[in-house]
Amino acid sequence: MQIGVVGLGRMGANIARRLMRAGHTTVVWDANQKAVDGLGSEGSTGATGLADLVSKLSGTPRAVWVMLPHGKITEDTIAALSGLLGKGDIIIDGGNTYYKDDVRRGRDLATKGIRYLDVGTSGGVWGLARGYCLMIGGDHDAVTHLDPIFAALAPGLGTIERTTGREGHDPRPERGYVHAGPVGAGHFVKMIHNGIEYGMMQAMAEGFDILKNRNAPALPEGERFEINIGDVAESWRRGSVVTSWLLDLTAAALAKDETLDGFSGNVEDSGEGRWTVEAAIEEAVPADVLAASLFVRFRSRQDHTFAEKILSAMRFGFGGHVEAPAKE
């Protein structure tokens, strides 16, 4: 199957690569010509702009995957594509767009006969090798048509033990992708996924901070412990209840530098945590942990603890996120 890919950053380029490895063909464009040339040397068809990209898509319906930061650049790109594509064609937003913007876009594009899918995409810089967990919102027929694309990007069954009782259920979630509902549902589920991620990361970071500080001079001498937290993290990776990819990333970071001196602890938030808390307020759902984990990130930009260094290390590990410069 052929698909256009717009935005060849950390994830967009690897999405194109993973699709090509599965036998699909890609037409790609990015404002950075070097990124286009790089994918071109690997088998993609490069384009010089959005109009050129659309012109190089053959067959119907045509589909374009937009992988750009949420906000104006995505808004402008989708608006431009809507003037180039036609009835029945499909625009996919694979970034972290606010789900209410998806609902509006889907409604507007439907007046032109263009179908819109919002696809929450988790996997970060590791997606090429591990696959991407996909949370899809939109029209059933469009989702079904693009199933070969989603199946190629998703991790597949892998080596994870299958869940008892899922016989007769939709097989796609077992393979790492889910049709969550109508337009907006995909990014809504991804938003909550990221909100949960904030809470999980915060709990792990605080736990390691407590372990690290057990040798503080203020404690009774007989109750002080010099704990090798790198070794603890490594042991927890095997058989413990808290085993997870986030723990894997933490253990890897601590193995390189147990003091994490390469991180300041200035932790950014990408928006989904705020939107998750807003959704909780709208629904009157208590979200104590998720709200607190968001506020800790705000505080980290003024005052840092070892916990924030752990958070920064995890964010760098799964997404290549680099800390913002400290404010003067």
C-alpha positions as YAML, in Angstrom:
chain: A
units: angstrom
residues:
- id: 1
  name: MET
  ca: [0.00, 0.00, 0.00]
- id: 2
  name: GLN
  ca: [1.15, 3.55, -0.73]
- id: 3
  name: ILE
  ca: [0.97, 6.41, 1.79]
- id: 4
  name: GLY
  ca: [2.31, 9.93, 2.06]
- id: 5
  name: VAL
  ca: [4.24, 10.95, 5.19]
- id: 6
  name: VAL
  ca: [4.64, 14.62, 6.12]
- id: 7
  name: GLY
  ca: [7.13, 15.42, 8.88]
- id: 8
  name: LEU
  ca: [10.35, 13.41, 9.09]
- id: 9
  name: GLY
  ca: [11.47, 14.13, 12.63]
- id: 10
  name: ARG
  ca: [12.30, 11.58, 15.33]
- id: 11
  name: MET
  ca: [9.13, 9.56, 14.77]
- id: 12
  name: GLY
  ca: [7.96, 10.46, 11.26]
- id: 13
  name: ALA
  ca: [11.10, 9.21, 9.54]
- id: 14
  name: ASN
  ca: [11.01, 5.93, 11.44]
- id: 15
  name: ILE
  ca: [7.32, 5.47, 10.64]
- id: 16
  name: ALA
  ca: [8.22, 5.69, 6.96]
- id: 17
  name: ARG
  ca: [11.12, 3.26, 7.46]
- id: 18
  name: ARG
  ca: [9.00, 0.71, 9.32]
- id: 19
  name: LEU
  ca: [6.34, 0.85, 6.62]
- id: 20
  name: MET
  ca: [8.92, 0.30, 3.89]
- id: 21
  name: ARG
  ca: [10.37, -2.66, 5.78]
- id: 22
  name: ALA
  ca: [6.88, -4.19, 5.68]
- id: 23
  name: GLY
  ca: [6.67, -3.74, 1.91]
- id: 24
  name: HIS
  ca: [4.64, -0.52, 1.72]
- id: 25
  name: THR
  ca: [5.67, 2.43, -0.43]
- id: 26
  name: THR
  ca: [6.01, 5.97, 0.92]
- id: 27
  name: VAL
  ca: [6.05, 9.45, -0.55]
- id: 28
  name: VAL
  ca: [7.68, 11.81, 1.94]
- id: 29
  name: TRP
  ca: [8.13, 15.50, 2.54]
- id: 30
  name: ASP
  ca: [9.66, 17.67, 5.23]
- id: 31
  name: ALA
  ca: [10.81, 21.28, 5.36]
- id: 32
  name: ASN
  ca: [14.30, 19.87, 5.95]
- id: 33
  name: GLN
  ca: [15.52, 18.74, 2.54]
- id: 34
  name: LYS
  ca: [18.27, 16.59, 4.10]
- id: 35
  name: ALA
  ca: [15.59, 14.51, 5.83]
- id: 36
  name: VAL
  ca: [13.78, 14.02, 2.52]
- id: 37
  name: ASP
  ca: [17.01, 13.07, 0.75]
- id: 38
  name: GLY
  ca: [17.89, 10.64, 3.53]
- id: 39
  name: LEU
  ca: [14.61, 8.77, 3.21]
- id: 40
  name: GLY
  ca: [14.91, 8.92, -0.55]
- id: 41
  name: SER
  ca: [18.21, 7.06, -0.38]
- id: 42
  name: GLU
  ca: [16.43, 4.35, 1.61]
- id: 43
  name: GLY
  ca: [13.63, 3.82, -0.88]
- id: 44
  name: SER
  ca: [11.06, 6.54, -0.28]
- id: 45
  name: THR
  ca: [9.89, 8.83, -3.06]
- id: 46
  name: GLY
  ca: [10.83, 12.36, -2.07]
- id: 47
  name: ALA
  ca: [8.56, 15.33, -2.69]
- id: 48
  name: THR
  ca: [9.32, 19.03, -2.97]
- id: 49
  name: GLY
  ca: [6.18, 20.15, -1.17]
- id: 50
  name: LEU
  ca: [2.64, 19.15, -0.24]
- id: 51
  name: ALA
  ca: [1.27, 19.59, -3.75]
- id: 52
  name: ASP
  ca: [4.09, 17.48, -5.20]
- id: 53
  name: LEU
  ca: [3.53, 14.82, -2.55]
- id: 54
  name: VAL
  ca: [-0.18, 14.55, -3.33]
- id: 55
  name: SER
  ca: [0.52, 14.44, -7.07]
- id: 56
  name: LYS
  ca: [2.78, 11.43, -6.54]
- id: 57
  name: LEU
  ca: [0.12, 9.43, -4.73]
- id: 58
  name: SER
  ca: [-1.58, 6.96, -7.05]
- id: 59
  name: GLY
  ca: [-4.81, 5.04, -6.68]
- id: 60
  name: THR
  ca: [-7.80, 5.85, -4.51]
- id: 61
  name: PRO
  ca: [-8.35, 6.68, -1.79]
- id: 62
  name: ARG
  ca: [-5.14, 8.60, -1.23]
- id: 63
  name: ALA
  ca: [-3.83, 8.76, 2.33]
- id: 64
  name: VAL
  ca: [-1.40, 11.18, 3.99]
- id: 65
  name: TRP
  ca: [0.07, 10.68, 7.46]
- id: 66
  name: VAL
  ca: [0.95, 14.01, 9.15]
- id: 67
  name: MET
  ca: [3.59, 13.63, 11.88]
- id: 68
  name: LEU
  ca: [4.23, 17.15, 13.19]
- id: 69
  name: PRO
  ca: [4.10, 18.92, 16.57]
- id: 70
  name: HIS
  ca: [0.57, 19.83, 17.65]
- id: 71
  name: GLY
  ca: [-0.54, 23.39, 17.06]
- id: 72
  name: LYS
  ca: [-0.25, 25.82, 14.18]
- id: 73
  name: ILE
  ca: [2.12, 23.80, 12.00]
- id: 74
  name: THR
  ca: [-0.21, 20.79, 12.03]
- id: 75
  name: GLU
  ca: [-3.28, 22.98, 11.61]
- id: 76
  name: ASP
  ca: [-1.79, 24.76, 8.59]
- id: 77
  name: THR
  ca: [-0.56, 21.51, 7.02]
- id: 78
  name: ILE
  ca: [-3.94, 19.80, 7.28]
- id: 79
  name: ALA
  ca: [-5.69, 22.90, 5.92]
- id: 80
  name: ALA
  ca: [-3.33, 22.88, 2.93]
- id: 81
  name: LEU
  ca: [-3.83, 19.15, 2.33]
- id: 82
  name: SER
  ca: [-7.61, 19.60, 2.44]
- id: 83
  name: GLY
  ca: [-7.30, 21.81, -0.62]
- id: 84
  name: LEU
  ca: [-5.22, 19.22, -2.48]
- id: 85
  name: LEU
  ca: [-7.04, 16.00, -1.66]
- id: 86
  name: GLY
  ca: [-10.53, 14.99, -2.75]
- id: 87
  name: LYS
  ca: [-13.63, 13.10, -1.76]
- id: 88
  name: GLY
  ca: [-12.90, 9.81, -0.03]
- id: 89
  name: ASP
  ca: [-9.22, 10.59, 0.62]
- id: 90
  name: ILE
  ca: [-7.83, 10.22, 4.14]
- id: 91
  name: ILE
  ca: [-5.76, 12.55, 6.32]
- id: 92
  name: ILE
  ca: [-4.13, 11.01, 9.40]
- id: 93
  name: ASP
  ca: [-2.80, 13.10, 12.28]
- id: 94
  name: GLY
  ca: [-0.31, 10.92, 14.14]
- id: 95
  name: GLY
  ca: [0.95, 13.65, 16.48]
- id: 96
  name: ASN
  ca: [-0.31, 14.66, 19.92]
- id: 97
  name: THR
  ca: [-3.17, 16.94, 18.90]
- id: 98
  name: TYR
  ca: [-5.79, 18.04, 21.44]
- id: 99
  name: TYR
  ca: [-8.81, 15.79, 20.88]
- id: 100
  name: LYS
  ca: [-11.27, 18.71, 20.71]
- id: 101
  name: ASP
  ca: [-9.30, 20.08, 17.76]
- id: 102
  name: ASP
  ca: [-9.69, 16.67, 16.11]
- id: 103
  name: VAL
  ca: [-13.46, 16.77, 16.51]
- id: 104
  name: ARG
  ca: [-13.58, 20.19, 14.86]
- id: 105
  name: ARG
  ca: [-11.21, 19.14, 12.05]
- id: 106
  name: GLY
  ca: [-13.09, 15.95, 11.35]
- id: 107
  name: ARG
  ca: [-16.35, 17.87, 11.06]
- id: 108
  name: ASP
  ca: [-14.82, 20.50, 8.76]
- id: 109
  name: LEU
  ca: [-13.09, 17.97, 6.51]
- id: 110
  name: ALA
  ca: [-16.28, 15.91, 6.23]
- id: 111
  name: THR
  ca: [-17.93, 18.83, 4.42]
- id: 112
  name: LYS
  ca: [-15.35, 18.27, 1.66]
- id: 113
  name: GLY
  ca: [-15.81, 14.51, 1.70]
- id: 114
  name: ILE
  ca: [-12.33, 14.01, 3.17]
- id: 115
  name: ARG
  ca: [-12.00, 11.45, 5.95]
- id: 116
  name: TYR
  ca: [-9.91, 12.28, 9.02]
- id: 117
  name: LEU
  ca: [-8.25, 9.86, 11.44]
- id: 118
  name: ASP
  ca: [-6.57, 10.87, 14.68]
- id: 119
  name: VAL
  ca: [-3.94, 8.32, 15.64]
- id: 120
  name: GLY
  ca: [-2.28, 8.54, 19.04]
- id: 121
  name: THR
  ca: [1.17, 7.07, 18.48]
- id: 122
  name: SER
  ca: [3.29, 5.74, 21.33]
- id: 123
  name: GLY
  ca: [6.75, 4.29, 20.93]
- id: 124
  name: GLY
  ca: [9.05, 7.27, 20.66]
- id: 125
  name: VAL
  ca: [12.50, 6.84, 19.20]
- id: 126
  name: TRP
  ca: [12.29, 3.06, 19.74]
- id: 127
  name: GLY
  ca: [9.29, 2.56, 17.46]
- id: 128
  name: LEU
  ca: [11.29, 1.49, 14.42]
- id: 129
  name: ALA
  ca: [12.58, -1.59, 16.21]
- id: 130
  name: ARG
  ca: [9.79, -2.22, 18.74]
- id: 131
  name: GLY
  ca: [6.76, -1.03, 16.82]
- id: 132
  name: TYR
  ca: [4.25, 1.65, 17.75]
- id: 133
  name: CYS
  ca: [1.20, 1.33, 19.97]
- id: 134
  name: LEU
  ca: [-1.59, 3.03, 18.01]
- id: 135
  name: MET
  ca: [-4.84, 4.49, 19.35]
- id: 136
  name: ILE
  ca: [-7.10, 5.31, 16.41]
- id: 137
  name: GLY
  ca: [-10.14, 7.53, 16.13]
- id: 138
  name: GLY
  ca: [-12.31, 7.96, 13.04]
- id: 139
  name: ASP
  ca: [-14.53, 6.43, 10.40]
- id: 140
  name: HIS
  ca: [-14.78, 2.62, 10.48]
- id: 141
  name: ASP
  ca: [-14.34, 2.19, 6.73]
- id: 142
  name: ALA
  ca: [-11.25, 4.43, 6.63]
- id: 143
  name: VAL
  ca: [-9.70, 2.57, 9.57]
- id: 144
  name: THR
  ca: [-10.42, -0.77, 7.92]
- id: 145
  name: HIS
  ca: [-8.95, 0.39, 4.60]
- id: 146
  name: LEU
  ca: [-5.70, 1.41, 6.31]
- id: 147
  name: ASP
  ca: [-5.47, -1.71, 8.47]
- id: 148
  name: PRO
  ca: [-2.37, -2.97, 6.57]
- id: 149
  name: ILE
  ca: [-0.62, 0.30, 7.48]
- id: 150
  name: PHE
  ca: [-1.58, 0.11, 11.15]
- id: 151
  name: ALA
  ca: [-0.69, -3.58, 11.36]
- id: 152
  name: ALA
  ca: [2.76, -2.89, 9.91]
- id: 153
  name: LEU
  ca: [3.46, -0.09, 12.38]
- id: 154
  name: ALA
  ca: [2.16, -1.93, 15.46]
- id: 155
  name: PRO
  ca: [4.39, -4.30, 17.46]
- id: 156
  name: GLY
  ca: [2.33, -7.43, 16.80]
- id: 157
  name: LEU
  ca: [1.80, -10.25, 19.28]
- id: 158
  name: GLY
  ca: [5.49, -10.46, 20.13]
- id: 159
  name: THR
  ca: [6.51, -12.52, 23.15]
- id: 160
  name: ILE
  ca: [3.98, -11.07, 25.62]
- id: 161
  name: GLU
  ca: [1.77, -13.73, 27.18]
- id: 162
  name: ARG
  ca: [-1.72, -13.60, 25.70]
- id: 163
  name: THR
  ca: [-4.53, -12.43, 27.98]
- id: 164
  name: THR
  ca: [-6.90, -15.19, 29.07]
- id: 165
  name: GLY
  ca: [-10.52, -14.54, 28.13]
- id: 166
  name: ARG
  ca: [-9.92, -12.50, 24.97]
- id: 167
  name: GLU
  ca: [-11.04, -15.27, 22.64]
- id: 168
  name: GLY
  ca: [-13.62, -13.89, 20.22]
- id: 169
  name: HIS
  ca: [-12.61, -10.26, 20.87]
- id: 170
  name: ASP
  ca: [-11.23, -7.81, 18.33]
- id: 171
  name: PRO
  ca: [-7.73, -9.19, 17.54]
- id: 172
  name: ARG
  ca: [-6.16, -5.79, 16.86]
- id: 173
  name: PRO
  ca: [-5.52, -4.72, 20.49]
- id: 174
  name: GLU
  ca: [-3.47, -7.89, 21.04]
- id: 175
  name: ARG
  ca: [-1.24, -6.70, 18.23]
- id: 176
  name: GLY
  ca: [-0.82, -3.24, 19.69]
- id: 177
  name: TYR
  ca: [-3.43, -1.09, 17.97]
- id: 178
  name: VAL
  ca: [-7.02, -0.22, 18.79]
- id: 179
  name: HIS
  ca: [-9.89, 1.55, 17.03]
- id: 180
  name: ALA
  ca: [-10.92, 3.61, 20.04]
- id: 181
  name: GLY
  ca: [-14.01, 5.22, 18.53]
- id: 182
  name: PRO
  ca: [-15.05, 8.18, 16.33]
- id: 183
  name: VAL
  ca: [-12.88, 11.16, 15.45]
- id: 184
  name: GLY
  ca: [-11.18, 12.50, 18.59]
- id: 185
  name: ALA
  ca: [-11.27, 9.21, 20.50]
- id: 186
  name: GLY
  ca: [-7.79, 8.16, 19.38]
- id: 187
  name: HIS
  ca: [-6.05, 11.26, 20.69]
- id: 188
  name: PHE
  ca: [-8.25, 11.27, 23.79]
- id: 189
  name: VAL
  ca: [-7.03, 7.76, 24.69]
- id: 190
  name: LYS
  ca: [-3.43, 8.78, 23.91]
- id: 191
  name: MET
  ca: [-3.86, 11.87, 26.10]
- id: 192
  name: ILE
  ca: [-4.92, 9.72, 29.06]
- id: 193
  name: HIS
  ca: [-2.07, 7.30, 28.28]
- id: 194
  name: ASN
  ca: [0.38, 10.18, 28.62]
- id: 195
  name: GLY
  ca: [-1.30, 11.41, 31.79]
- id: 196
  name: ILE
  ca: [-0.87, 7.95, 33.32]
- id: 197
  name: GLU
  ca: [2.74, 8.00, 32.12]
- id: 198
  name: TYR
  ca: [3.31, 11.19, 34.12]
- id: 199
  name: GLY
  ca: [2.02, 9.50, 37.29]
- id: 200
  name: MET
  ca: [4.02, 6.31, 36.78]
- id: 201
  name: MET
  ca: [7.21, 8.24, 36.10]
- id: 202
  name: GLN
  ca: [6.69, 10.45, 39.14]
- id: 203
  name: ALA
  ca: [6.14, 7.50, 41.48]
- id: 204
  name: MET
  ca: [9.29, 5.79, 40.22]
- id: 205
  name: ALA
  ca: [11.33, 8.99, 40.42]
- id: 206
  name: GLU
  ca: [10.24, 9.71, 43.99]
- id: 207
  name: GLY
  ca: [10.99, 6.14, 45.05]
- id: 208
  name: PHE
  ca: [14.54, 6.30, 43.74]
- id: 209
  name: ASP
  ca: [14.99, 9.69, 45.38]
- id: 210
  name: ILE
  ca: [14.04, 8.17, 48.75]
- id: 211
  name: LEU
  ca: [16.47, 5.28, 48.18]
- id: 212
  name: LYS
  ca: [19.27, 7.67, 47.26]
- id: 213
  name: ASN
  ca: [18.80, 9.84, 50.34]
- id: 214
  name: ARG
  ca: [18.71, 7.00, 52.88]
- id: 215
  name: ASN
  ca: [22.30, 7.83, 53.85]
- id: 216
  name: ALA
  ca: [21.47, 11.42, 54.83]
- id: 217
  name: PRO
  ca: [23.41, 12.72, 57.88]
- id: 218
  name: ALA
  ca: [20.17, 13.80, 59.57]
- id: 219
  name: LEU
  ca: [19.09, 10.17, 59.98]
- id: 220
  name: PRO
  ca: [20.10, 8.02, 62.98]
- id: 221
  name: GLU
  ca: [23.44, 6.42, 62.20]
- id: 222
  name: GLY
  ca: [22.15, 2.87, 62.54]
- id: 223
  name: GLU
  ca: [19.32, 3.55, 60.10]
- id: 224
  name: ARG
  ca: [21.43, 4.97, 57.28]
- id: 225
  name: PHE
  ca: [21.98, 2.81, 54.21]
- id: 226
  name: GLU
  ca: [24.33, 3.41, 51.28]
- id: 227
  name: ILE
  ca: [22.13, 1.86, 48.59]
- id: 228
  name: ASN
  ca: [23.38, 1.23, 45.08]
- id: 229
  name: ILE
  ca: [20.27, 2.42, 43.28]
- id: 230
  name: GLY
  ca: [21.57, 1.29, 39.89]
- id: 231
  name: ASP
  ca: [21.76, -2.28, 41.19]
- id: 232
  name: VAL
  ca: [18.31, -1.97, 42.74]
- id: 233
  name: ALA
  ca: [16.86, -0.78, 39.44]
- id: 234
  name: GLU
  ca: [18.52, -3.66, 37.61]
- id: 235
  name: SER
  ca: [17.22, -6.24, 40.09]
- id: 236
  name: TRP
  ca: [13.67, -4.85, 39.89]
- id: 237
  name: ARG
  ca: [13.70, -5.42, 36.13]
- id: 238
  name: ARG
  ca: [13.53, -9.15, 36.76]
- id: 239
  name: GLY
  ca: [10.43, -10.55, 38.40]
- id: 240
  name: SER
  ca: [9.28, -7.53, 40.40]
- id: 241
  name: VAL
  ca: [5.75, -6.09, 40.27]
- id: 242
  name: VAL
  ca: [7.07, -2.71, 39.04]
- id: 243
  name: THR
  ca: [8.88, -4.17, 36.02]
- id: 244
  name: SER
  ca: [8.24, -1.89, 33.02]
- id: 245
  name: TRP
  ca: [9.88, -0.16, 30.08]
- id: 246
  name: LEU
  ca: [10.19, 2.99, 32.19]
- id: 247
  name: LEU
  ca: [12.15, 0.97, 34.74]
- id: 248
  name: ASP
  ca: [14.33, -0.40, 31.92]
- id: 249
  name: LEU
  ca: [15.14, 3.15, 30.85]
- id: 250
  name: THR
  ca: [15.87, 4.19, 34.43]
- id: 251
  name: ALA
  ca: [18.20, 1.25, 34.97]
- id: 252
  name: ALA
  ca: [20.03, 2.05, 31.72]
- id: 253
  name: ALA
  ca: [20.48, 5.70, 32.71]
- id: 254
  name: LEU
  ca: [21.74, 4.80, 36.20]
- id: 255
  name: ALA
  ca: [24.16, 2.22, 34.78]
- id: 256
  name: LYS
  ca: [25.78, 5.01, 32.75]
- id: 257
  name: ASP
  ca: [25.87, 7.53, 35.60]
- id: 258
  name: GLU
  ca: [24.35, 6.83, 38.99]
- id: 259
  name: THR
  ca: [24.43, 10.53, 39.93]
- id: 260
  name: LEU
  ca: [22.78, 11.58, 36.65]
- id: 261
  name: ASP
  ca: [25.03, 14.63, 36.51]
- id: 262
  name: GLY
  ca: [24.18, 15.06, 32.84]
- id: 263
  name: PHE
  ca: [20.65, 16.10, 33.80]
- id: 264
  name: SER
  ca: [19.57, 19.24, 35.65]
- id: 265
  name: GLY
  ca: [16.10, 18.00, 36.58]
- id: 266
  name: ASN
  ca: [14.30, 20.69, 34.56]
- id: 267
  name: VAL
  ca: [11.32, 18.63, 33.36]
- id: 268
  name: GLU
  ca: [9.11, 19.87, 30.52]
- id: 269
  name: ASP
  ca: [5.51, 18.84, 29.88]
- id: 270
  name: SER
  ca: [4.25, 18.37, 26.34]
- id: 271
  name: GLY
  ca: [0.61, 19.32, 26.94]
- id: 272
  name: GLU
  ca: [-1.15, 15.99, 27.33]
- id: 273
  name: GLY
  ca: [-0.77, 16.03, 31.13]
- id: 274
  name: ARG
  ca: [-2.53, 19.39, 31.33]
- id: 275
  name: TRP
  ca: [-5.30, 18.21, 29.01]
- id: 276
  name: THR
  ca: [-5.74, 15.05, 31.10]
- id: 277
  name: VAL
  ca: [-6.27, 17.12, 34.24]
- id: 278
  name: GLU
  ca: [-8.69, 19.38, 32.35]
- id: 279
  name: ALA
  ca: [-10.67, 16.30, 31.25]
- id: 280
  name: ALA
  ca: [-10.77, 15.06, 34.85]
- id: 281
  name: ILE
  ca: [-12.18, 18.43, 35.94]
- id: 282
  name: GLU
  ca: [-14.82, 18.32, 33.17]
- id: 283
  name: GLU
  ca: [-15.87, 14.81, 34.23]
- id: 284
  name: ALA
  ca: [-15.56, 15.49, 38.00]
- id: 285
  name: VAL
  ca: [-13.18, 12.51, 38.26]
- id: 286
  name: PRO
  ca: [-10.63, 12.69, 41.11]
- id: 287
  name: ALA
  ca: [-7.12, 12.53, 39.62]
- id: 288
  name: ASP
  ca: [-4.90, 13.26, 42.60]
- id: 289
  name: VAL
  ca: [-1.79, 11.47, 41.36]
- id: 290
  name: LEU
  ca: [-1.97, 12.71, 37.78]
- id: 291
  name: ALA
  ca: [-2.55, 16.32, 38.84]
- id: 292
  name: ALA
  ca: [0.27, 16.20, 41.40]
- id: 293
  name: SER
  ca: [2.70, 14.72, 38.88]
- id: 294
  name: LEU
  ca: [1.95, 17.58, 36.49]
- id: 295
  name: PHE
  ca: [2.50, 20.21, 39.18]
- id: 296
  name: VAL
  ca: [5.82, 18.62, 40.14]
- id: 297
  name: ARG
  ca: [7.00, 19.28, 36.58]
- id: 298
  name: PHE
  ca: [6.09, 22.93, 36.97]
- id: 299
  name: ARG
  ca: [8.01, 23.08, 40.24]
- id: 300
  name: SER
  ca: [11.02, 21.35, 38.68]
- id: 301
  name: ARG
  ca: [11.68, 24.43, 36.59]
- id: 302
  name: GLN
  ca: [12.39, 26.41, 39.75]
- id: 303
  name: ASP
  ca: [13.89, 23.87, 42.11]
- id: 304
  name: HIS
  ca: [15.42, 20.45, 41.34]
- id: 305
  name: THR
  ca: [15.69, 17.16, 43.23]
- id: 306
  name: PHE
  ca: [17.21, 13.86, 42.20]
- id: 307
  name: ALA
  ca: [13.67, 12.72, 41.36]
- id: 308
  name: GLU
  ca: [13.50, 15.27, 38.56]
- id: 309
  name: LYS
  ca: [16.80, 14.00, 37.17]
- id: 310
  name: ILE
  ca: [15.24, 10.52, 37.05]
- id: 311
  name: LEU
  ca: [12.26, 11.98, 35.17]
- id: 312
  name: SER
  ca: [14.55, 13.74, 32.69]
- id: 313
  name: ALA
  ca: [16.54, 10.55, 32.16]
- id: 314
  name: MET
  ca: [13.38, 8.56, 31.40]
- id: 315
  name: ARG
  ca: [12.06, 11.22, 29.00]
- id: 316
  name: PHE
  ca: [15.39, 11.26, 27.17]
- id: 317
  name: GLY
  ca: [15.37, 7.46, 27.06]
- id: 318
  name: PHE
  ca: [11.96, 6.93, 25.49]
- id: 319
  name: GLY
  ca: [11.57, 10.05, 23.40]
- id: 320
  name: GLY
  ca: [14.95, 11.70, 23.01]
- id: 321
  name: HIS
  ca: [13.56, 14.73, 24.87]
- id: 322
  name: VAL
  ca: [16.33, 17.15, 25.82]
- id: 323
  name: GLU
  ca: [15.96, 19.37, 28.86]
- id: 324
  name: ALA
  ca: [15.17, 23.03, 28.28]
- id: 325
  name: PRO
  ca: [17.96, 25.44, 29.25]
- id: 326
  name: ALA
  ca: [17.74, 26.66, 32.83]
- id: 327
  name: LYS
  ca: [16.14, 30.10, 33.17]
- id: 328
  name: GLU
  ca: [18.39, 32.86, 34.41]
...
